[in-house]
Short mmCIF file of C-alpha atoms in Angstrom, two decimals:
data_model
loop_
_atom_site.label_atom_id
_atom_site.label_comp_id
_atom_site.label_asym_id
_atom_site.label_seq_id
_atom_site.Cartn_x
_atom_site.Cartn_y
_atom_site.Cartn_z
CA UNK A 1114 -25.03 13.46 23.14
CA UNK A 1115 -26.39 10.06 24.16
CA UNK A 1116 -24.84 8.36 21.13
CA UNK A 1117 -21.58 10.21 21.73
CA UNK A 1118 -21.50 8.65 25.20
CA UNK A 1119 -22.39 5.31 23.64
CA UNK A 1120 -19.38 5.45 21.38
CA UNK A 1121 -17.17 6.50 24.27
CA UNK A 1122 -18.35 3.56 26.36
CA UNK A 1123 -18.21 1.09 23.49
CA UNK A 1124 -14.54 1.86 22.90
CA UNK A 1125 -13.91 -0.09 26.11
CA UNK A 1126 -15.72 -3.12 24.72
CA UNK A 1127 -13.18 -4.17 22.11
CA UNK A 1128 -14.67 -5.32 18.83
CA UNK A 1129 -18.17 -4.11 19.71
CA UNK A 1130 -17.25 -0.46 19.30
CA UNK A 1131 -17.67 -0.39 15.51
CA UNK A 1132 -21.46 -0.89 15.51
CA UNK A 1133 -22.05 1.88 18.05
CA UNK A 1134 -19.75 4.15 16.12
CA UNK A 1135 -21.52 3.53 12.82
CA UNK A 1136 -24.97 3.86 14.41
CA UNK A 1137 -24.11 7.19 15.99
CA UNK A 1138 -22.71 8.44 12.70
CA UNK A 1139 -25.83 7.37 10.82
CA UNK A 1140 -28.13 9.68 12.80
CA UNK A 1141 -27.22 12.77 10.89
CA UNK A 1142 -23.58 13.11 9.93
CA UNK A 1143 -22.59 13.19 6.26
CA UNK A 1144 -23.85 10.46 3.88
CA UNK A 1145 -24.19 7.68 6.41
CA UNK A 1146 -27.98 7.97 6.39
CA UNK A 1147 -27.75 6.33 2.98
CA UNK A 1148 -24.67 4.16 3.30
CA UNK A 1149 -25.33 2.70 6.75
CA UNK A 1150 -28.64 0.95 5.89
CA UNK A 1151 -27.00 -0.46 2.76
CA UNK A 1152 -24.07 -1.72 4.83
CA UNK A 1153 -26.47 -3.37 7.29
CA UNK A 1154 -28.27 -5.18 4.45
CA UNK A 1155 -24.98 -6.30 2.93
CA UNK A 1156 -23.53 -7.52 6.22
CA UNK A 1157 -26.18 -8.68 8.67
CA UNK A 1158 -27.89 -11.54 6.72
CA UNK A 1159 -24.60 -13.06 5.43
CA UNK A 1160 -22.98 -12.86 8.86
CA UNK A 1161 -25.94 -14.55 10.53
CA UNK A 1162 -26.08 -17.30 7.92
CA UNK A 1163 -22.31 -17.75 8.07
CA UNK A 1164 -22.51 -18.15 11.84
CA UNK A 1165 -25.19 -20.80 11.46
CA UNK A 1166 -23.01 -22.67 8.96
CA UNK A 1167 -20.01 -22.46 11.26
CA UNK A 1168 -21.91 -23.78 14.28
CA UNK A 1169 -23.70 -26.50 12.33
CA UNK A 1170 -21.12 -27.71 9.81
CA UNK A 1171 -17.84 -26.28 11.03
CA UNK A 1172 -15.25 -23.66 10.11
CA UNK A 1173 -14.62 -24.87 6.55
CA UNK A 1174 -18.29 -24.54 5.57
CA UNK A 1175 -18.44 -20.95 6.79
CA UNK A 1176 -15.14 -20.09 5.08
CA UNK A 1177 -16.43 -21.53 1.80
CA UNK A 1178 -19.61 -19.48 2.10
CA UNK A 1179 -17.71 -16.20 2.52
CA UNK A 1180 -15.41 -17.09 -0.39
CA UNK A 1181 -18.50 -17.62 -2.56
CA UNK A 1182 -19.92 -14.24 -1.52
CA UNK A 1183 -16.67 -12.55 -2.51
CA UNK A 1184 -16.80 -14.14 -5.95
CA UNK A 1185 -20.36 -12.96 -6.69
CA UNK A 1186 -19.99 -9.49 -5.15
CA UNK A 1187 -20.22 -7.18 -8.20
CA UNK A 1188 -17.74 -4.61 -6.87
CA UNK A 1189 -15.61 -7.15 -5.05
CA UNK A 1190 -11.91 -7.66 -5.72
CA UNK A 1191 -10.69 -9.73 -8.66
CA UNK A 1192 -8.64 -11.79 -6.25
CA UNK A 1193 -8.21 -12.03 -2.51
CA UNK A 1194 -5.18 -13.33 -0.69
CA UNK A 1195 -5.30 -15.94 2.00
CA UNK A 1196 -1.78 -16.09 3.28
CA UNK A 1197 0.51 -16.10 6.24
CA UNK A 1198 3.94 -14.70 6.95
CA UNK A 1199 5.43 -18.13 6.29
CA UNK A 1200 3.87 -18.41 2.82
CA UNK A 1201 4.42 -14.74 1.98
CA UNK A 1202 7.25 -15.17 -0.53
CA UNK A 1203 5.28 -17.67 -2.60
CA UNK A 1204 1.82 -16.13 -2.62
CA UNK A 1205 2.13 -12.35 -2.27
CA UNK A 1206 3.42 -10.41 -5.26
CA UNK A 1207 4.06 -6.71 -4.77
CA UNK A 1208 2.47 -4.39 -7.37
CA UNK A 1209 4.47 -1.49 -8.78
CA UNK A 1210 5.01 1.06 -6.01
CA UNK A 1211 7.22 3.63 -7.75
CA UNK A 1212 4.51 6.30 -7.42
CA UNK A 1213 4.93 6.21 -3.62
CA UNK A 1214 7.69 7.68 -1.45
CA UNK A 1215 10.39 5.08 -0.94
CA UNK A 1216 9.69 4.55 2.77
CA UNK A 1217 6.12 3.45 1.94
CA UNK A 1218 7.20 0.69 -0.42
CA UNK A 1219 7.35 -2.98 0.41
CA UNK A 1220 5.15 -5.07 2.69
CA UNK A 1221 4.20 -4.54 6.31
CA UNK A 1222 3.78 -7.38 8.77
CA UNK A 1223 1.15 -6.54 11.40
CA UNK A 1224 2.94 -8.31 14.22
CA UNK A 1225 0.73 -8.87 17.24
CA UNK A 1226 -2.44 -7.96 15.34
CA UNK A 1227 -5.43 -9.65 17.07
CA UNK A 1228 -7.47 -9.50 13.86
CA UNK A 1229 -7.26 -12.29 11.21
CA UNK A 1230 -4.93 -10.47 8.83
CA UNK A 1231 -1.15 -10.50 8.56
CA UNK A 1232 0.32 -8.46 5.72
CA UNK A 1233 -0.41 -5.18 3.96
CA UNK A 1234 1.13 -3.49 0.93
CA UNK A 1235 0.46 0.19 0.15
CA UNK A 1236 1.44 0.01 -3.53
CA UNK A 1237 -2.13 -0.07 -4.82
CA UNK A 1238 -2.97 3.17 -3.01
CA UNK A 1239 -3.32 6.57 -4.68
CA UNK A 1240 -0.82 9.17 -3.48
CA UNK A 1241 -1.38 12.93 -3.38
CA UNK A 1242 2.06 14.43 -2.77
CA UNK A 1243 0.73 17.96 -2.25
CA UNK A 1244 -1.71 16.95 0.48
CA UNK A 1245 0.50 14.08 1.72
CA UNK A 1246 -2.60 11.89 1.48
CA UNK A 1247 -2.61 8.17 0.70
CA UNK A 1248 -5.92 6.44 -0.03
CA UNK A 1249 -5.85 2.65 0.11
CA UNK A 1250 -8.75 0.33 -0.71
CA UNK A 1251 -8.36 -2.70 1.54
CA UNK A 1252 -9.56 -5.15 -1.09
CA UNK A 1253 -7.15 -4.05 -3.80
CA UNK A 1254 -5.22 -6.78 -5.57
CA UNK A 1255 -2.15 -7.94 -3.64
CA UNK A 1256 -2.90 -5.37 -0.96
CA UNK A 1257 -4.04 -7.31 2.12
CA UNK A 1258 -3.82 -10.90 3.33
CA UNK A 1259 -6.35 -12.74 5.46
CA UNK A 1260 -6.20 -15.91 7.50
CA UNK A 1261 -7.46 -18.98 5.66
CA UNK A 1262 -10.31 -19.71 8.03
CA UNK A 1263 -13.90 -18.61 8.61
CA UNK A 1264 -12.92 -15.53 10.60
CA UNK A 1265 -10.41 -14.41 7.98
CA UNK A 1266 -12.73 -14.83 5.01
CA UNK A 1267 -15.58 -13.20 6.96
CA UNK A 1268 -13.50 -10.07 7.53
CA UNK A 1269 -12.43 -10.16 3.88
CA UNK A 1270 -16.07 -10.18 2.77
CA UNK A 1271 -17.03 -7.45 5.23
CA UNK A 1272 -14.33 -5.08 3.99
CA UNK A 1273 -15.21 -5.76 0.35
CA UNK A 1274 -18.97 -5.41 0.86
CA UNK A 1275 -18.72 -1.94 2.43
CA UNK A 1276 -15.84 -0.81 0.16
CA UNK A 1277 -13.62 -0.12 3.15
CA UNK A 1278 -10.70 2.19 2.47
CA UNK A 1279 -8.11 3.88 4.65
CA UNK A 1280 -7.00 7.49 4.28
CA UNK A 1281 -3.49 8.22 5.58
CA UNK A 1282 -2.65 11.88 6.25
CA UNK A 1283 1.08 12.30 6.83
CA UNK A 1284 3.19 15.03 8.39
CA UNK A 1285 5.83 16.91 6.39
CA UNK A 1286 8.55 14.36 7.20
CA UNK A 1287 6.27 11.45 6.27
CA UNK A 1288 7.00 9.85 9.62
CA UNK A 1289 3.61 10.11 11.32
CA UNK A 1290 0.07 9.72 9.96
CA UNK A 1291 -3.53 9.86 11.11
CA UNK A 1292 -5.70 7.18 9.54
CA UNK A 1293 -9.40 7.66 8.73
CA UNK A 1294 -11.56 4.81 7.34
CA UNK A 1295 -14.22 5.40 4.67
CA UNK A 1296 -17.18 3.21 3.74
CA UNK A 1297 -19.58 3.25 0.79
CA UNK A 1298 -19.94 6.63 -0.94
CA UNK A 1299 -16.76 7.80 0.83
CA UNK A 1300 -18.60 8.05 4.13
CA UNK A 1301 -16.05 9.09 6.74
CA UNK A 1302 -16.28 7.31 10.09
CA UNK A 1303 -15.69 9.54 13.15
CA UNK A 1304 -13.02 7.43 14.76
CA UNK A 1305 -11.74 10.47 16.63
CA UNK A 1306 -14.73 9.99 18.94
CA UNK A 1307 -13.61 6.60 20.14
CA UNK A 1308 -10.04 5.83 19.13
CA UNK A 1309 -6.90 7.12 17.48
CA UNK A 1310 -5.69 5.33 14.36
CA UNK A 1311 -2.07 6.33 13.87
CA UNK A 1312 0.97 5.24 11.91
CA UNK A 1313 4.51 6.00 13.08
CA UNK A 1314 7.84 5.47 11.36
CA UNK A 1315 10.27 3.53 13.57
CA UNK A 1316 13.62 5.28 13.29
CA UNK A 1317 16.41 2.80 12.71
CA UNK A 1318 14.09 -0.06 11.77
CA UNK A 1319 15.17 -2.09 8.76
CA UNK A 1320 12.38 -3.29 6.41
CA UNK A 1321 12.60 -6.87 5.20
#
């Protein structure tokens, strides 16, 4: 109950909520007793060292460090995209998305997103038409773009290190979805305790 209250309170603290959420989940729910310590080992030392590099030598040094970690990460992506909306046409190539419903195809611009990422493409996701379930690994090729700075490459490494994926569960009209993140070993994070991750189709909107 204490850690439930902790997650409730931490949701008001912006970016700090994720640690409290993961810690509460690691006390007994599902496989997080195994995956959470591994995630801490994979994340904490690199993040601390990256911060030291950033403070001592500047943003470029930290960005280069996280790029290096991505290259040596055994289960990391073959390629990561550092892009922006302006450079989108030149650097972001859409994979084949014919296995998805038509309204899910193309690229999404996360306008107003406070995090260091701009674009997402769902084409690399696996689609279960019967369950209306889309599973998307964030570090899939040509799937996600990150800002070309220390913060962007840090988040890129973090998502790759913990094998972050999103599970979209859609309604019958494929117009609304609840989104649940998974970590290593498909450990489901209880975001319903602290926040609602939703996706809604904007009627009349024209994709471009």
